[in-house]
Amino acid sequence: MTTTPFPRIVSVHEAPENRRHGAELRTMLTPPSCGATSGFMGLAIVRPGERINEHYHPYSEEFVFVICGDLEVDLDGKTYPLKPEQGLMIPINVRHRFRNVGATEARMVFHCGPLAPRPDLGHVTTEEADAAGPPEPAKVAS
């Protein structure tokens, strides 16, 4: 049972900035912040030339929605464009990485669910955050 009062409205500025995975991630609606029991939601802010390093989720599907900016996503090594007002569902265990390939900041909402048994099991990093430069894109799928 949660002790978080309902409704809990969270501003992006209340969520701590996390850059462990490359670009700025703000995880906003989480079990601790609002008593969520089925997943968590946040905002990715990806500046020009930045990326979110490759990772996968062994327990969760990830849903993303691009608000603004031009992104590319690599899914198990294959590259796809992501434009504003487009959404994508990434299945469990699919390796993925996001890159801002435009000249302006990109913003993307993300949601992962269901929750992993423990937070430390929910995200598996497959490349280091301080890897030199953005990776070369794979062949663009049609």
PDB file of C-alpha atoms in Angstrom:
ATOM      1  CA  MET A   1       0.000   0.000   0.000  1.00  0.00           C
ATOM      2  CA  THR A   2       1.346   3.389  -0.961  1.00  0.00           C
ATOM      3  CA  THR A   3       1.636   6.357   1.373  1.00  0.00           C
ATOM      4  CA  THR A   4       1.922   8.762  -1.568  1.00  0.00           C
ATOM      5  CA  PRO A   5      -1.159  11.014  -1.669  1.00  0.00           C
ATOM      6  CA  PHE A   6      -3.330  10.743  -4.767  1.00  0.00           C
ATOM      7  CA  PRO A   7      -3.190  12.478  -7.162  1.00  0.00           C
ATOM      8  CA  ARG A   8       0.569  13.049  -7.264  1.00  0.00           C
ATOM      9  CA  ILE A   9       1.490  15.547  -9.983  1.00  0.00           C
ATOM     10  CA  VAL A  10       5.221  15.658 -10.697  1.00  0.00           C
ATOM     11  CA  SER A  11       7.038  18.417 -12.577  1.00  0.00           C
ATOM     12  CA  VAL A  12       9.989  17.492 -14.785  1.00  0.00           C
ATOM     13  CA  HIS A  13      12.076  19.861 -12.650  1.00  0.00           C
ATOM     14  CA  GLU A  14      11.316  17.799  -9.506  1.00  0.00           C
ATOM     15  CA  ALA A  15      12.797  14.658 -11.047  1.00  0.00           C
ATOM     16  CA  PRO A  16      16.546  14.321 -10.543  1.00  0.00           C
ATOM     17  CA  GLU A  17      18.742  14.589 -13.640  1.00  0.00           C
ATOM     18  CA  ASN A  18      20.391  11.284 -14.544  1.00  0.00           C
ATOM     19  CA  ARG A  19      23.213  11.205 -17.113  1.00  0.00           C
ATOM     20  CA  ARG A  20      24.625   7.750 -16.310  1.00  0.00           C
ATOM     21  CA  HIS A  21      23.390   6.465 -19.675  1.00  0.00           C
ATOM     22  CA  GLY A  22      24.421   9.416 -21.841  1.00  0.00           C
ATOM     23  CA  ALA A  23      21.761  12.081 -22.448  1.00  0.00           C
ATOM     24  CA  GLU A  24      19.663  13.642 -19.683  1.00  0.00           C
ATOM     25  CA  LEU A  25      16.962  11.338 -18.285  1.00  0.00           C
ATOM     26  CA  ARG A  26      14.336  12.537 -15.812  1.00  0.00           C
ATOM     27  CA  THR A  27      12.365   9.608 -14.367  1.00  0.00           C
ATOM     28  CA  MET A  28       9.237  11.327 -13.069  1.00  0.00           C
ATOM     29  CA  LEU A  29       6.467   8.860 -12.166  1.00  0.00           C
ATOM     30  CA  THR A  30       7.978   5.958 -10.228  1.00  0.00           C
ATOM     31  CA  PRO A  31       7.061   3.723  -7.301  1.00  0.00           C
ATOM     32  CA  PRO A  32       8.753   6.113  -4.805  1.00  0.00           C
ATOM     33  CA  SER A  33       7.496   9.355  -6.396  1.00  0.00           C
ATOM     34  CA  CYS A  34       3.835   8.438  -6.877  1.00  0.00           C
ATOM     35  CA  GLY A  35       3.237   4.866  -5.692  1.00  0.00           C
ATOM     36  CA  ALA A  36       3.266   3.341  -9.203  1.00  0.00           C
ATOM     37  CA  THR A  37       3.003  -0.451  -9.164  1.00  0.00           C
ATOM     38  CA  SER A  38       3.086  -1.411 -12.864  1.00  0.00           C
ATOM     39  CA  GLY A  39       5.915   0.670 -14.363  1.00  0.00           C
ATOM     40  CA  PHE A  40       7.577   4.075 -14.489  1.00  0.00           C
ATOM     41  CA  MET A  41       7.528   7.096 -16.824  1.00  0.00           C
ATOM     42  CA  GLY A  42       9.934   9.901 -17.587  1.00  0.00           C
ATOM     43  CA  LEU A  43      11.388  12.350 -20.076  1.00  0.00           C
ATOM     44  CA  ALA A  44      14.594  12.041 -22.095  1.00  0.00           C
ATOM     45  CA  ILE A  45      16.231  15.322 -23.141  1.00  0.00           C
ATOM     46  CA  VAL A  46      18.793  14.645 -25.871  1.00  0.00           C
ATOM     47  CA  ARG A  47      20.867  17.578 -27.090  1.00  0.00           C
ATOM     48  CA  PRO A  48      22.327  17.672 -30.630  1.00  0.00           C
ATOM     49  CA  GLY A  49      25.036  15.022 -30.977  1.00  0.00           C
ATOM     50  CA  GLU A  50      24.080  13.264 -27.711  1.00  0.00           C
ATOM     51  CA  ARG A  51      22.834   9.733 -27.293  1.00  0.00           C
ATOM     52  CA  ILE A  52      21.290   7.348 -24.816  1.00  0.00           C
ATOM     53  CA  ASN A  53      23.727   4.444 -24.735  1.00  0.00           C
ATOM     54  CA  GLU A  54      22.741   0.949 -25.758  1.00  0.00           C
ATOM     55  CA  HIS A  55      20.902  -1.112 -23.147  1.00  0.00           C
ATOM     56  CA  TYR A  56      18.005  -3.518 -22.762  1.00  0.00           C
ATOM     57  CA  HIS A  57      15.299  -4.319 -20.221  1.00  0.00           C
ATOM     58  CA  PRO A  58      14.999  -8.010 -19.236  1.00  0.00           C
ATOM     59  CA  TYR A  59      11.606  -7.563 -17.535  1.00  0.00           C
ATOM     60  CA  SER A  60       9.973  -4.569 -19.233  1.00  0.00           C
ATOM     61  CA  GLU A  61       8.652  -3.366 -22.539  1.00  0.00           C
ATOM     62  CA  GLU A  62       9.604   0.249 -23.227  1.00  0.00           C
ATOM     63  CA  PHE A  63       7.201   2.661 -24.867  1.00  0.00           C
ATOM     64  CA  VAL A  64       8.561   5.940 -26.268  1.00  0.00           C
ATOM     65  CA  PHE A  65       6.893   8.986 -27.777  1.00  0.00           C
ATOM     66  CA  VAL A  66       8.917  11.729 -29.493  1.00  0.00           C
ATOM     67  CA  ILE A  67       7.729  15.220 -28.604  1.00  0.00           C
ATOM     68  CA  CYS A  68      10.289  17.209 -30.605  1.00  0.00           C
ATOM     69  CA  GLY A  69      13.579  16.759 -32.434  1.00  0.00           C
ATOM     70  CA  ASP A  70      15.058  14.231 -34.829  1.00  0.00           C
ATOM     71  CA  LEU A  71      16.168  10.943 -33.321  1.00  0.00           C
ATOM     72  CA  GLU A  72      17.452   7.630 -34.570  1.00  0.00           C
ATOM     73  CA  VAL A  73      16.950   4.418 -32.647  1.00  0.00           C
ATOM     74  CA  ASP A  74      19.046   1.284 -33.049  1.00  0.00           C
ATOM     75  CA  LEU A  75      17.082  -1.901 -32.302  1.00  0.00           C
ATOM     76  CA  ASP A  76      19.356  -4.940 -32.051  1.00  0.00           C
ATOM     77  CA  GLY A  77      21.807  -3.102 -34.337  1.00  0.00           C
ATOM     78  CA  LYS A  78      19.345  -1.938 -37.011  1.00  0.00           C
ATOM     79  CA  THR A  79      18.695   1.832 -37.323  1.00  0.00           C
ATOM     80  CA  TYR A  80      15.282   3.500 -37.684  1.00  0.00           C
ATOM     81  CA  PRO A  81      14.363   7.228 -37.782  1.00  0.00           C
ATOM     82  CA  LEU A  82      12.091   8.609 -35.050  1.00  0.00           C
ATOM     83  CA  LYS A  83      10.331  11.916 -35.690  1.00  0.00           C
ATOM     84  CA  PRO A  84       8.055  14.149 -33.579  1.00  0.00           C
ATOM     85  CA  GLU A  85       4.617  12.712 -32.859  1.00  0.00           C
ATOM     86  CA  GLN A  86       5.809   9.137 -33.449  1.00  0.00           C
ATOM     87  CA  GLY A  87       5.723   6.361 -30.873  1.00  0.00           C
ATOM     88  CA  LEU A  88       7.545   3.052 -30.588  1.00  0.00           C
ATOM     89  CA  MET A  89       7.212  -0.058 -28.419  1.00  0.00           C
ATOM     90  CA  ILE A  90      10.486  -1.862 -27.680  1.00  0.00           C
ATOM     91  CA  PRO A  91       9.977  -5.501 -26.628  1.00  0.00           C
ATOM     92  CA  ILE A  92      11.640  -7.130 -23.624  1.00  0.00           C
ATOM     93  CA  ASN A  93      15.346  -7.986 -24.195  1.00  0.00           C
ATOM     94  CA  VAL A  94      15.729  -5.897 -27.393  1.00  0.00           C
ATOM     95  CA  ARG A  95      18.964  -3.884 -27.286  1.00  0.00           C
ATOM     96  CA  HIS A  96      18.313  -0.222 -28.053  1.00  0.00           C
ATOM     97  CA  ARG A  97      20.128   3.107 -28.299  1.00  0.00           C
ATOM     98  CA  PHE A  98      18.840   6.588 -29.213  1.00  0.00           C
ATOM     99  CA  ARG A  99      20.773   9.367 -31.011  1.00  0.00           C
ATOM    100  CA  ASN A 100      19.878  12.982 -31.674  1.00  0.00           C
ATOM    101  CA  VAL A 101      20.744  13.446 -35.361  1.00  0.00           C
ATOM    102  CA  GLY A 102      19.203  16.927 -35.668  1.00  0.00           C
ATOM    103  CA  ALA A 103      20.345  20.462 -34.942  1.00  0.00           C
ATOM    104  CA  THR A 104      17.933  21.048 -32.038  1.00  0.00           C
ATOM    105  CA  GLU A 105      17.179  19.440 -28.683  1.00  0.00           C
ATOM    106  CA  ALA A 106      15.033  16.305 -28.846  1.00  0.00           C
ATOM    107  CA  ARG A 107      12.519  15.373 -26.137  1.00  0.00           C
ATOM    108  CA  MET A 108      11.059  11.917 -25.756  1.00  0.00           C
ATOM    109  CA  VAL A 109       8.648  10.501 -23.179  1.00  0.00           C
ATOM    110  CA  PHE A 110       9.426   6.935 -22.071  1.00  0.00           C
ATOM    111  CA  HIS A 111       7.488   4.361 -20.063  1.00  0.00           C
ATOM    112  CA  CYS A 112       8.743   0.939 -18.946  1.00  0.00           C
ATOM    113  CA  GLY A 113       6.516  -1.798 -17.595  1.00  0.00           C
ATOM    114  CA  PRO A 114       6.043  -4.133 -15.926  1.00  0.00           C
ATOM    115  CA  LEU A 115       8.533  -3.359 -13.173  1.00  0.00           C
ATOM    116  CA  ALA A 116      11.550  -5.601 -12.625  1.00  0.00           C
ATOM    117  CA  PRO A 117      11.640  -7.527  -9.316  1.00  0.00           C
ATOM    118  CA  ARG A 118      14.252  -5.001  -8.103  1.00  0.00           C
ATOM    119  CA  PRO A 119      15.301  -1.657  -9.648  1.00  0.00           C
ATOM    120  CA  ASP A 120      18.908  -2.838 -10.165  1.00  0.00           C
ATOM    121  CA  LEU A 121      17.655  -5.674 -12.408  1.00  0.00           C
ATOM    122  CA  GLY A 122      15.576  -3.485 -14.720  1.00  0.00           C
ATOM    123  CA  HIS A 123      18.285  -1.959 -16.934  1.00  0.00           C
ATOM    124  CA  VAL A 124      21.237  -3.828 -18.489  1.00  0.00           C
ATOM    125  CA  THR A 125      23.907  -1.561 -20.010  1.00  0.00           C
ATOM    126  CA  THR A 126      25.724  -2.938 -23.057  1.00  0.00           C
ATOM    127  CA  GLU A 127      28.084   0.015 -23.686  1.00  0.00           C
ATOM    128  CA  GLU A 128      29.819   2.532 -21.460  1.00  0.00           C
ATOM    129  CA  ALA A 129      28.401   6.033 -20.965  1.00  0.00           C
ATOM    130  CA  ASP A 130      31.769   7.623 -21.722  1.00  0.00           C
ATOM    131  CA  ALA A 131      32.300   5.783 -25.030  1.00  0.00           C
ATOM    132  CA  ALA A 132      34.149   8.056 -27.439  1.00  0.00           C
ATOM    133  CA  GLY A 133      31.692   9.782 -29.763  1.00  0.00           C
ATOM    134  CA  PRO A 134      28.417   8.512 -31.139  1.00  0.00           C
ATOM    135  CA  PRO A 135      28.470   5.050 -32.684  1.00  0.00           C
ATOM    136  CA  GLU A 136      28.257   4.677 -36.418  1.00  0.00           C
ATOM    137  CA  PRO A 137      24.639   4.096 -37.443  1.00  0.00           C
ATOM    138  CA  ALA A 138      23.694   0.759 -38.885  1.00  0.00           C
ATOM    139  CA  LYS A 139      21.856   0.400 -42.192  1.00  0.00           C
ATOM    140  CA  VAL A 140      18.544   2.302 -42.122  1.00  0.00           C
ATOM    141  CA  ALA A 141      15.545  -0.015 -42.362  1.00  0.00           C
ATOM    142  CA  SER A 142      12.810   0.765 -44.815  1.00  0.00           C
TER     143      SER A 142
END
